[in-house]
Coordinates of C-alpha atoms and ligand atoms in Angstrom, one line a residue:
M844 CA 0.0 0.0 0.0
A845 CA 1.6 3.2 -1.1
E846 CA 1.4 6.1 1.3
D847 CA -0.3 9.1 0.0
R848 CA 0.8 12.4 1.4
K849 CA -2.3 14.2 0.0
L850 CA -4.5 15.6 2.6
I851 CA -8.2 14.7 2.6
C852 CA -11.0 16.5 4.4
H853 CA -12.2 14.0 6.9
R854 CA -15.7 15.6 6.8
C855 CA -16.2 15.7 3.0
G856 CA -13.7 13.1 1.8
V857 CA -12.3 15.4 -0.9
E858 CA -8.7 16.4 -1.5
L859 CA -7.5 19.6 0.0
V860 CA -6.3 22.3 -2.3
P861 CA -3.8 25.1 -1.6
V862 CA -5.6 28.3 -0.7
K863 CA -4.1 31.6 0.2
T864 CA -4.9 32.1 3.8
F865 CA -4.5 35.3 5.8
F866 CA -3.3 35.4 9.4
N867 CA -3.6 38.1 11.9
Y868 CA -1.3 37.7 14.8
L869 CA -0.3 40.4 17.3
G870 CA -1.5 43.1 14.8
H871 CA 0.6 41.6 12.0
N872 CA -1.1 40.5 8.8
F873 CA 0.6 37.9 6.7
N874 CA -0.6 35.3 4.3
T875 CA 0.5 31.9 3.1
E876 CA -0.8 29.0 1.1
L877 CA -2.4 26.3 3.2
P878 CA -4.4 23.3 2.2
A879 CA -8.1 23.9 2.4
C880 CA -11.2 21.9 1.6
P881 CA -12.8 23.3 -1.6
K882 CA -16.2 22.0 -0.3
C883 CA -16.5 23.2 3.3
G884 CA -13.6 25.6 3.4
E885 CA -11.9 23.9 6.4
V886 CA -8.3 25.0 6.4
F887 CA -5.6 22.6 7.6
I888 CA -2.9 24.3 9.5
P889 CA 0.1 22.2 10.3
E890 CA 1.0 23.0 13.9
S891 CA 4.7 23.0 13.2
L892 CA 4.2 25.6 10.5
V893 CA 2.1 27.8 12.8
R894 CA 4.6 27.5 15.7
G895 CA 7.5 28.2 13.4
R896 CA 5.9 31.3 12.0
M897 CA 4.6 32.6 15.2
T898 CA 7.9 32.2 16.9
A899 CA 9.5 34.1 14.0
V900 CA 7.0 36.9 14.4
E901 CA 7.4 37.0 18.2
Q902 CA 11.2 37.2 17.9
E903 CA 10.8 40.0 15.4
L904 CA 8.6 41.9 17.8
E905 CA 10.8 41.4 20.8
D906 CA 13.7 42.8 18.8
K907 CA 12.1 46.2 18.6
Ligands
ZN1060 ZN1 -14.6 19.6 3.8

């Protein structure tokens, strides 16, 4: 059985597609492409990605 790295919406059973998603964190807006369900709009945010980005933003803020 080959492992498929594609993400599937567990609610709709359809393949997630990359969607430009906007974040607002500590007054900073930034966007990135995240896999989202084309049917219900559920966005899948990998926790590691969020943590990495948030940490980067926090460090940037602390620098000022
Ligand atoms: Zn869905």
